[in-house]
Amino acid sequence: MTMTPEQANWFQGTFSRLVDNVDKALMGKREIVSLVLAAMLAEGHVLLEDAPGTGKTSLAKALAATVQGTSNRIQFTPDLLPSDVTGVTIYDQSTHTFEFHRGPVFASIVLADEINRASPKTQSALLEVMEESRITVDGTPHEVGRPFLVIATQNPIEQAGTYKLPEAQLDRFLVKTSIGYPTLEVTERILAGSADRNPSASLSAIITTSAVSDMADLAATVHVEPAVLRYAAELAEATRVDKDTRLGVSVRGAIAIVRLAKVWAAAQGRHYVIPDDIKSLAQPAWAHRLVMDPEAEFVGTTPETVIARVLGVVAAPQTRAGAPV
């Protein structure tokens, strides 16, 4: 079954209303909100590399309120244990049975704050749940449900006492982006409403969590022409053979951008993906997956530079009337 034009129009309208609602709490960041929402509907996860105080917690709370879901915040610290994230099994003396106490990871939106401050062992506790949407404790699997989005943050300024995220874990984030500081005009609006310490609490839900799951399933039916799939594969291959990279985009990364492009196309009111969808999503979906050659890094070459270069070198398929020929 493929998405119809009528379903694409409905998807676009609903997506726009969701972004509008979150924008009431996170003013002036519609592009970032759209990207994070698209990642959730593509059933992926987001890594935010940002300075403190830019609205990361507000984003998570506003998104959860908009989809009538739950949100939890986990402050990652060096002494945080894996069980502090996933939960723990405790023996109940009154019933003589073991009872599982759920950790904060059981929520619709999980904000993993300063994930790079926790030990690698604790960081890895998130890997299974991010990939499988479930955790296993004492041999028993526990589903976290749908929708499920991890918004992990790391501070790019203070690196003392932090643990660098391994490439295998970075590859499990669908997109990496940053919120950034608002413009002067938006800052003025925020200050005018500063008496409200929790603007997300006043947001009304637009849809239910079950409807979010339905949107995710619907987005998966967006049509992708073989020529567009070939284009995404050629771009990924180009990052692997680029002279400035030691590790290019993995197969997981190529799959990720196609999943994200389907949601992005539906959010624009289209029931098919075009090459421009791949182009516009390449930077947030792929930049964090590249491992640069040390000599290239020394002269200032960045993953963004490599992606921009391959986008200019690899020819996009020709289109006619908006759809690939």
C-alpha atoms as a printed R data frame, in Angstrom:
    type eleno elety resid chain resno      x       y       z
1   ATOM     1    CA   MET     A     1  0.000   0.000   0.000
2   ATOM     2    CA   THR     A     2  1.304   3.427  -1.002
3   ATOM     3    CA   MET     A     3  0.291   6.782   0.467
4   ATOM     4    CA   THR     A     4 -2.348   8.590  -1.594
5   ATOM     5    CA   PRO     A     5 -2.313  12.318  -2.438
6   ATOM     6    CA   GLU     A     6 -5.276  12.816  -0.093
7   ATOM     7    CA   GLN     A     7 -3.416  11.157   2.765
8   ATOM     8    CA   ALA     A     8 -0.366  13.305   1.998
9   ATOM     9    CA   ASN     A     9 -2.481  16.454   2.285
10  ATOM    10    CA   TRP     A    10 -3.861  15.291   5.639
11  ATOM    11    CA   PHE     A    11 -0.352  14.444   6.835
12  ATOM    12    CA   GLN     A    12  0.930  17.892   5.841
13  ATOM    13    CA   GLY     A    13 -1.865  19.661   7.710
14  ATOM    14    CA   THR     A    14 -1.454  17.594  10.857
15  ATOM    15    CA   PHE     A    15  2.333  17.942  10.799
16  ATOM    16    CA   SER     A    16  2.022  21.711  10.461
17  ATOM    17    CA   ARG     A    17 -0.379  21.933  13.408
18  ATOM    18    CA   LEU     A    18  2.007  19.907  15.570
19  ATOM    19    CA   VAL     A    19  4.906  22.219  14.702
20  ATOM    20    CA   ASP     A    20  2.745  25.288  15.366
21  ATOM    21    CA   ASN     A    21  1.864  23.984  18.818
22  ATOM    22    CA   VAL     A    22  5.456  23.207  19.836
23  ATOM    23    CA   ASP     A    23  6.534  26.592  18.477
24  ATOM    24    CA   LYS     A    24  4.402  28.272  21.153
25  ATOM    25    CA   ALA     A    25  6.901  27.026  23.757
26  ATOM    26    CA   LEU     A    26 10.061  27.046  21.621
27  ATOM    27    CA   MET     A    27  9.686  30.283  19.710
28  ATOM    28    CA   GLY     A    28 11.380  30.958  16.405
29  ATOM    29    CA   LYS     A    29 12.752  27.449  15.868
30  ATOM    30    CA   ARG     A    30 10.256  25.946  13.422
31  ATOM    31    CA   GLU     A    31 12.957  24.333  11.276
32  ATOM    32    CA   ILE     A    32 14.490  22.515  14.254
33  ATOM    33    CA   VAL     A    33 11.071  21.521  15.611
34  ATOM    34    CA   SER     A    34 10.133  20.152  12.181
35  ATOM    35    CA   LEU     A    35 13.345  18.125  12.011
36  ATOM    36    CA   VAL     A    36 12.888  16.654  15.508
37  ATOM    37    CA   LEU     A    37  9.232  15.850  14.831
38  ATOM    38    CA   ALA     A    38 10.197  14.201  11.537
39  ATOM    39    CA   ALA     A    39 12.777  12.105  13.389
40  ATOM    40    CA   MET     A    40 10.107  10.957  15.847
41  ATOM    41    CA   LEU     A    41  7.725  10.001  13.029
42  ATOM    42    CA   ALA     A    42 10.587   8.162  11.310
43  ATOM    43    CA   GLU     A    43 11.024   6.347  14.649
44  ATOM    44    CA   GLY     A    44 14.577   7.553  15.113
45  ATOM    45    CA   HIS     A    45 16.404   9.571  17.756
46  ATOM    46    CA   VAL     A    46 18.003  13.004  17.949
47  ATOM    47    CA   LEU     A    47 21.366  14.242  19.228
48  ATOM    48    CA   LEU     A    48 21.482  17.934  20.151
49  ATOM    49    CA   GLU     A    49 24.907  19.506  20.550
50  ATOM    50    CA   ASP     A    50 24.173  22.838  22.145
51  ATOM    51    CA   ALA     A    51 25.125  25.291  24.841
52  ATOM    52    CA   PRO     A    52 23.102  25.307  28.075
53  ATOM    53    CA   GLY     A    53 19.902  27.319  28.232
54  ATOM    54    CA   THR     A    54 18.838  27.089  24.589
55  ATOM    55    CA   GLY     A    55 15.528  25.293  25.200
56  ATOM    56    CA   LYS     A    56 16.327  21.594  24.956
57  ATOM    57    CA   THR     A    57 14.156  20.662  27.946
58  ATOM    58    CA   SER     A    58 11.366  22.942  26.717
59  ATOM    59    CA   LEU     A    59 11.463  21.178  23.353
60  ATOM    60    CA   ALA     A    60 11.069  17.727  24.927
61  ATOM    61    CA   LYS     A    61  8.249  18.816  27.234
62  ATOM    62    CA   ALA     A    62  6.400  20.730  24.518
63  ATOM    63    CA   LEU     A    63  6.631  17.801  22.103
64  ATOM    64    CA   ALA     A    64  5.340  15.366  24.729
65  ATOM    65    CA   ALA     A    65  2.441  17.679  25.604
66  ATOM    66    CA   THR     A    66  1.565  18.111  21.919
67  ATOM    67    CA   VAL     A    67  1.219  14.355  21.314
68  ATOM    68    CA   GLN     A    68 -0.432  13.657  24.679
69  ATOM    69    CA   GLY     A    69  2.602  11.659  25.748
70  ATOM    70    CA   THR     A    70  4.934  11.518  28.722
71  ATOM    71    CA   SER     A    71  8.414  12.952  29.122
72  ATOM    72    CA   ASN     A    72 11.300  12.179  31.446
73  ATOM    73    CA   ARG     A    73 14.629  13.888  31.860
74  ATOM    74    CA   ILE     A    74 17.752  11.928  32.801
75  ATOM    75    CA   GLN     A    75 20.754  13.947  33.960
76  ATOM    76    CA   PHE     A    76 23.774  11.908  32.940
77  ATOM    77    CA   THR     A    77 26.634  12.051  35.437
78  ATOM    78    CA   PRO     A    78 29.807   9.974  35.890
79  ATOM    79    CA   ASP     A    79 28.250   7.970  38.736
80  ATOM    80    CA   LEU     A    80 25.008   7.142  36.876
81  ATOM    81    CA   LEU     A    81 24.424   3.390  36.611
82  ATOM    82    CA   PRO     A    82 22.721   1.534  33.759
83  ATOM    83    CA   SER     A    83 19.921   0.496  36.135
84  ATOM    84    CA   ASP     A    84 19.303   4.178  36.875
85  ATOM    85    CA   VAL     A    85 18.298   4.502  33.230
86  ATOM    86    CA   THR     A    86 16.517   1.244  32.447
87  ATOM    87    CA   GLY     A    87 15.096   0.209  35.813
88  ATOM    88    CA   VAL     A    88 15.764  -2.599  38.251
89  ATOM    89    CA   THR     A    89 14.203  -5.816  39.519
90  ATOM    90    CA   ILE     A    90 13.491  -5.775  43.270
91  ATOM    91    CA   TYR     A    91 12.419  -8.658  45.485
92  ATOM    92    CA   ASP     A    92  9.052  -8.063  47.156
93  ATOM    93    CA   GLN     A    93  9.073  -9.823  50.533
94  ATOM    94    CA   SER     A    94  5.309  -9.551  50.933
95  ATOM    95    CA   THR     A    95  4.553 -11.490  47.740
96  ATOM    96    CA   HIS     A    96  7.836 -13.445  47.533
97  ATOM    97    CA   THR     A    97  8.235 -12.408  43.919
98  ATOM    98    CA   PHE     A    98 10.588 -10.203  41.928
99  ATOM    99    CA   GLU     A    99  9.008  -7.002  40.673
100 ATOM   100    CA   PHE     A   100 10.389  -4.819  37.902
101 ATOM   101    CA   HIS     A   101 10.542  -1.102  38.694
102 ATOM   102    CA   ARG     A   102 10.647   0.886  35.484
103 ATOM   103    CA   GLY     A   103 13.370   3.453  34.954
104 ATOM   104    CA   PRO     A   104 12.965   6.915  33.413
105 ATOM   105    CA   VAL     A   105 13.567   5.536  29.924
106 ATOM   106    CA   PHE     A   106  9.936   4.421  29.901
107 ATOM   107    CA   ALA     A   107  8.389   7.561  28.442
108 ATOM   108    CA   SER     A   108  7.255   8.876  25.077
109 ATOM   109    CA   ILE     A   109 10.010  11.509  25.014
110 ATOM   110    CA   VAL     A   110 13.240  10.908  26.941
111 ATOM   111    CA   LEU     A   111 15.694  13.779  27.356
112 ATOM   112    CA   ALA     A   112 19.135  12.298  28.007
113 ATOM   113    CA   ASP     A   113 20.881  15.444  29.205
114 ATOM   114    CA   GLU     A   114 24.677  15.677  28.739
115 ATOM   115    CA   ILE     A   115 24.928  12.051  27.689
116 ATOM   116    CA   ASN     A   116 28.690  12.361  27.229
117 ATOM   117    CA   ARG     A   117 29.173  12.846  31.001
118 ATOM   118    CA   ALA     A   118 28.161   9.264  31.811
119 ATOM   119    CA   SER     A   119 30.500   6.297  31.581
120 ATOM   120    CA   PRO     A   120 30.538   4.211  28.395
121 ATOM   121    CA   LYS     A   121 28.785   1.394  30.275
122 ATOM   122    CA   THR     A   122 25.856   3.645  31.100
123 ATOM   123    CA   GLN     A   123 25.826   5.160  27.622
124 ATOM   124    CA   SER     A   124 25.532   1.655  26.189
125 ATOM   125    CA   ALA     A   125 22.427   1.051  28.298
126 ATOM   126    CA   LEU     A   126 20.604   3.276  25.836
127 ATOM   127    CA   LEU     A   127 21.727   1.325  22.758
128 ATOM   128    CA   GLU     A   128 19.244  -1.556  22.938
129 ATOM   129    CA   VAL     A   129 16.289   0.640  23.777
130 ATOM   130    CA   MET     A   130 17.154   3.109  20.998
131 ATOM   131    CA   GLU     A   131 17.499   0.343  18.432
132 ATOM   132    CA   GLU     A   132 14.838  -2.117  19.575
133 ATOM   133    CA   SER     A   133 12.427   0.095  21.597
134 ATOM   134    CA   ARG     A   134 12.761  -2.347  24.460
135 ATOM   135    CA   ILE     A   135 15.121  -3.273  27.243
136 ATOM   136    CA   THR     A   136 16.032  -6.628  28.737
137 ATOM   137    CA   VAL     A   137 16.440  -6.905  32.505
138 ATOM   138    CA   ASP     A   138 17.288 -10.286  34.071
139 ATOM   139    CA   GLY     A   139 16.420 -11.979  30.786
140 ATOM   140    CA   THR     A   140 12.939 -10.444  30.557
141 ATOM   141    CA   PRO     A   141 12.187  -7.996  27.720
142 ATOM   142    CA   HIS     A   142 10.174  -4.861  28.455
143 ATOM   143    CA   GLU     A   143  8.681  -2.792  25.624
144 ATOM   144    CA   VAL     A   144  8.803   1.003  25.965
145 ATOM   145    CA   GLY     A   145  5.868   1.531  23.598
146 ATOM   146    CA   ARG     A   146  5.204   3.928  20.731
147 ATOM   147    CA   PRO     A   147  5.997   6.689  20.076
148 ATOM   148    CA   PHE     A   148  9.449   6.626  21.606
149 ATOM   149    CA   LEU     A   149 12.017   9.361  21.046
150 ATOM   150    CA   VAL     A   150 15.358   9.884  22.752
151 ATOM   151    CA   ILE     A   151 16.644  13.457  22.613
152 ATOM   152    CA   ALA     A   152 20.235  13.239  23.812
153 ATOM   153    CA   THR     A   153 22.272  16.374  24.453
154 ATOM   154    CA   GLN     A   154 25.948  17.094  24.807
155 ATOM   155    CA   ASN     A   155 27.688  20.333  25.691
156 ATOM   156    CA   PRO     A   156 30.266  21.290  23.021
157 ATOM   157    CA   ILE     A   157 32.042  23.737  25.349
158 ATOM   158    CA   GLU     A   158 32.919  21.949  28.593
159 ATOM   159    CA   GLN     A   159 34.766  18.746  27.723
160 ATOM   160    CA   ALA     A   160 36.477  18.131  31.091
161 ATOM   161    CA   GLY     A   161 35.226  14.908  32.657
162 ATOM   162    CA   THR     A   162 33.299  13.794  29.584
163 ATOM   163    CA   TYR     A   163 33.395  10.562  27.596
164 ATOM   164    CA   LYS     A   164 33.400  10.852  23.817
165 ATOM   165    CA   LEU     A   165 30.454   9.066  22.235
166 ATOM   166    CA   PRO     A   166 31.710   6.070  20.224
167 ATOM   167    CA   GLU     A   167 30.977   5.947  16.502
168 ATOM   168    CA   ALA     A   168 28.677   2.938  16.986
169 ATOM   169    CA   GLN     A   169 26.468   4.972  19.308
170 ATOM   170    CA   LEU     A   170 26.527   8.090  17.135
171 ATOM   171    CA   ASP     A   171 25.366   5.966  14.205
172 ATOM   172    CA   ARG     A   172 22.193   5.141  16.122
173 ATOM   173    CA   PHE     A   173 21.040   8.746  16.158
174 ATOM   174    CA   LEU     A   174 18.895   9.508  13.150
175 ATOM   175    CA   VAL     A   175 19.839  13.190  13.132
176 ATOM   176    CA   LYS     A   176 22.219  15.531  14.892
177 ATOM   177    CA   THR     A   177 21.438  19.226  15.101
178 ATOM   178    CA   SER     A   178 21.463  22.195  17.455
179 ATOM   179    CA   ILE     A   179 18.771  24.625  18.562
180 ATOM   180    CA   GLY     A   180 21.033  27.648  18.877
181 ATOM   181    CA   TYR     A   181 20.237  31.005  20.384
182 ATOM   182    CA   PRO     A   182 17.090  32.864  19.277
183 ATOM   183    CA   THR     A   183 17.111  36.103  17.333
184 ATOM   184    CA   LEU     A   184 16.929  39.442  19.154
185 ATOM   185    CA   GLU     A   185 13.222  39.822  18.362
186 ATOM   186    CA   VAL     A   186 12.382  36.314  19.580
187 ATOM   187    CA   THR     A   187 14.466  36.811  22.725
188 ATOM   188    CA   GLU     A   188 12.398  39.900  23.479
189 ATOM   189    CA   ARG     A   189  9.186  37.859  23.138
190 ATOM   190    CA   ILE     A   190 10.590  35.181  25.417
191 ATOM   191    CA   LEU     A   191 11.532  37.750  28.064
192 ATOM   192    CA   ALA     A   192  8.056  39.274  27.872
193 ATOM   193    CA   GLY     A   193  6.605  35.908  28.893
194 ATOM   194    CA   SER     A   194  9.340  34.964  31.339
195 ATOM   195    CA   ALA     A   195  6.900  34.924  34.259
196 ATOM   196    CA   ASP     A   196  5.655  31.577  32.918
197 ATOM   197    CA   ARG     A   197  8.435  29.206  33.972
198 ATOM   198    CA   ASN     A   198  6.853  26.203  32.265
199 ATOM   199    CA   PRO     A   199  5.149  27.270  29.008
200 ATOM   200    CA   SER     A   200  4.777  23.636  27.938
201 ATOM   201    CA   ALA     A   201  2.278  23.014  30.744
202 ATOM   202    CA   SER     A   202 -0.273  25.288  29.061
203 ATOM   203    CA   LEU     A   203 -0.094  23.521  25.691
204 ATOM   204    CA   SER     A   204 -3.064  21.493  24.536
205 ATOM   205    CA   ALA     A   205 -2.585  18.100  22.937
206 ATOM   206    CA   ILE     A   206 -3.123  18.101  19.169
207 ATOM   207    CA   ILE     A   207 -3.221  14.334  18.669
208 ATOM   208    CA   THR     A   208 -2.886  11.210  20.782
209 ATOM   209    CA   THR     A   209  0.142   8.929  20.979
210 ATOM   210    CA   SER     A   210 -1.746   6.239  19.062
211 ATOM   211    CA   ALA     A   211 -2.360   8.762  16.260
212 ATOM   212    CA   VAL     A   212  1.381   9.499  16.203
213 ATOM   213    CA   SER     A   213  2.023   5.798  15.667
214 ATOM   214    CA   ASP     A   214 -0.523   5.820  12.833
215 ATOM   215    CA   MET     A   215  1.288   8.792  11.253
216 ATOM   216    CA   ALA     A   216  4.585   6.925  11.489
217 ATOM   217    CA   ASP     A   217  3.070   3.871   9.804
218 ATOM   218    CA   LEU     A   218  1.514   6.072   7.108
219 ATOM   219    CA   ALA     A   219  4.807   7.877   6.420
220 ATOM   220    CA   ALA     A   220  6.496   4.528   5.842
221 ATOM   221    CA   THR     A   221  4.224   4.020   2.800
222 ATOM   222    CA   VAL     A   222  5.544   7.098   0.941
223 ATOM   223    CA   HIS     A   223  6.770   6.056  -2.496
224 ATOM   224    CA   VAL     A   224 10.493   6.177  -3.306
225 ATOM   225    CA   GLU     A   225 11.560   5.695  -6.920
226 ATOM   226    CA   PRO     A   226 14.486   3.318  -7.583
227 ATOM   227    CA   ALA     A   227 16.373   6.285  -9.084
228 ATOM   228    CA   VAL     A   228 16.131   8.157  -5.764
229 ATOM   229    CA   LEU     A   229 17.237   5.082  -3.830
230 ATOM   230    CA   ARG     A   230 20.195   4.787  -6.203
231 ATOM   231    CA   TYR     A   231 20.996   8.463  -5.609
232 ATOM   232    CA   ALA     A   232 21.042   7.990  -1.818
233 ATOM   233    CA   ALA     A   233 23.264   4.919  -2.201
234 ATOM   234    CA   GLU     A   234 25.691   6.782  -4.488
235 ATOM   235    CA   LEU     A   235 25.938   9.671  -2.030
236 ATOM   236    CA   ALA     A   236 26.677   7.276   0.829
237 ATOM   237    CA   GLU     A   237 29.322   5.515  -1.267
238 ATOM   238    CA   ALA     A   238 30.886   8.863  -2.172
239 ATOM   239    CA   THR     A   239 31.421   9.693   1.506
240 ATOM   240    CA   ARG     A   240 33.230   6.377   2.002
241 ATOM   241    CA   VAL     A   241 35.718   6.921  -0.817
242 ATOM   242    CA   ASP     A   242 36.256  10.620  -0.159
243 ATOM   243    CA   LYS     A   243 39.908  11.483   0.374
244 ATOM   244    CA   ASP     A   244 39.229  13.235   3.689
245 ATOM   245    CA   THR     A   245 37.253  10.502   5.480
246 ATOM   246    CA   ARG     A   246 38.390   7.407   7.296
247 ATOM   247    CA   LEU     A   247 34.824   6.165   7.763
248 ATOM   248    CA   GLY     A   248 31.882   7.185   5.611
249 ATOM   249    CA   VAL     A   249 28.127   6.744   5.872
250 ATOM   250    CA   SER     A   250 27.125   3.236   6.898
251 ATOM   251    CA   VAL     A   251 24.278   1.200   5.439
252 ATOM   252    CA   ARG     A   252 22.314   2.107   8.572
253 ATOM   253    CA   GLY     A   253 22.903   5.752   7.722
254 ATOM   254    CA   ALA     A   254 21.648   5.266   4.159
255 ATOM   255    CA   ILE     A   255 18.516   3.543   5.437
256 ATOM   256    CA   ALA     A   256 18.030   6.340   7.963
257 ATOM   257    CA   ILE     A   257 17.995   9.136   5.396
258 ATOM   258    CA   VAL     A   258 15.434   7.294   3.256
259 ATOM   259    CA   ARG     A   259 13.168   6.796   6.274
260 ATOM   260    CA   LEU     A   260 13.537  10.448   7.200
261 ATOM   261    CA   ALA     A   261 12.986  11.590   3.610
262 ATOM   262    CA   LYS     A   262  9.658   9.751   3.507
263 ATOM   263    CA   VAL     A   263  8.409  11.719   6.516
264 ATOM   264    CA   TRP     A   264  9.852  14.949   5.103
265 ATOM   265    CA   ALA     A   265  8.076  14.420   1.771
266 ATOM   266    CA   ALA     A   266  4.740  13.732   3.484
267 ATOM   267    CA   ALA     A   267  5.221  16.839   5.638
268 ATOM   268    CA   GLN     A   268  5.449  18.832   2.389
269 ATOM   269    CA   GLY     A   269  2.204  17.295   1.140
270 ATOM   270    CA   ARG     A   270  3.821  14.809  -1.273
271 ATOM   271    CA   HIS     A   271  3.245  11.062  -1.445
272 ATOM   272    CA   TYR     A   272  6.641  10.515  -3.082
273 ATOM   273    CA   VAL     A   273 10.263  11.409  -2.311
274 ATOM   274    CA   ILE     A   274 12.276  13.665  -4.603
275 ATOM   275    CA   PRO     A   275 16.077  14.116  -4.737
276 ATOM   276    CA   ASP     A   276 15.801  17.497  -3.022
277 ATOM   277    CA   ASP     A   277 14.488  15.718   0.091
278 ATOM   278    CA   ILE     A   278 17.705  13.714   0.263
279 ATOM   279    CA   LYS     A   279 19.799  16.836  -0.340
280 ATOM   280    CA   SER     A   280 18.112  18.899   2.379
281 ATOM   281    CA   LEU     A   281 18.453  16.121   4.963
282 ATOM   282    CA   ALA     A   282 22.012  14.987   4.187
283 ATOM   283    CA   GLN     A   283 23.733  17.329   6.649
284 ATOM   284    CA   PRO     A   284 21.637  16.576   9.792
285 ATOM   285    CA   ALA     A   285 21.312  12.870   8.967
286 ATOM   286    CA   TRP     A   286 24.924  12.150   7.986
287 ATOM   287    CA   ALA     A   287 27.433  14.676   9.329
288 ATOM   288    CA   HIS     A   288 27.748  12.982  12.729
289 ATOM   289    CA   ARG     A   289 28.370   9.587  11.113
290 ATOM   290    CA   LEU     A   290 31.582  10.549   9.320
291 ATOM   291    CA   VAL     A   291 35.007   9.904  10.842
292 ATOM   292    CA   MET     A   292 37.474  12.378   9.417
293 ATOM   293    CA   ASP     A   293 41.105  11.798   8.510
294 ATOM   294    CA   PRO     A   294 43.258  13.507  11.183
295 ATOM   295    CA   GLU     A   295 45.261  15.440   8.587
296 ATOM   296    CA   ALA     A   296 42.067  16.725   6.982
297 ATOM   297    CA   GLU     A   297 40.746  17.794  10.375
298 ATOM   298    CA   PHE     A   298 44.003  19.607  11.080
299 ATOM   299    CA   VAL     A   299 43.540  21.843   8.024
300 ATOM   300    CA   GLY     A   300 39.922  22.581   8.953
301 ATOM   301    CA   THR     A   301 37.972  20.102   6.821
302 ATOM   302    CA   THR     A   302 34.702  19.136   8.502
303 ATOM   303    CA   PRO     A   303 32.079  16.430   7.854
304 ATOM   304    CA   GLU     A   304 29.804  19.202   6.591
305 ATOM   305    CA   THR     A   305 32.466  20.088   4.024
306 ATOM   306    CA   VAL     A   306 32.618  16.507   2.781
307 ATOM   307    CA   ILE     A   307 28.831  16.191   2.504
308 ATOM   308    CA   ALA     A   308 28.565  19.478   0.621
309 ATOM   309    CA   ARG     A   309 31.282  18.228  -1.731
310 ATOM   310    CA   VAL     A   310 29.626  14.890  -2.508
311 ATOM   311    CA   LEU     A   311 26.277  16.637  -3.051
312 ATOM   312    CA   GLY     A   312 28.001  18.744  -5.681
313 ATOM   313    CA   VAL     A   313 29.747  15.812  -7.341
314 ATOM   314    CA   VAL     A   314 27.054  13.101  -7.423
315 ATOM   315    CA   ALA     A   315 24.446  13.875 -10.073
316 ATOM   316    CA   ALA     A   316 20.830  13.835  -8.908
317 ATOM   317    CA   PRO     A   317 18.286  11.972 -11.041
318 ATOM   318    CA   GLN     A   318 16.232  14.079 -13.421
319 ATOM   319    CA   THR     A   319 12.660  14.881 -12.401
320 ATOM   320    CA   ARG     A   320  9.512  15.698 -14.308
321 ATOM   321    CA   ALA     A   321  6.430  17.356 -12.792
322 ATOM   322    CA   GLY     A   322  7.874  16.919  -9.333
323 ATOM   323    CA   ALA     A   323  8.390  13.145  -9.499
324 ATOM   324    CA   PRO     A   324 11.522  11.281 -10.662
325 ATOM   325    CA   VAL     A   325 11.379   9.948 -14.202
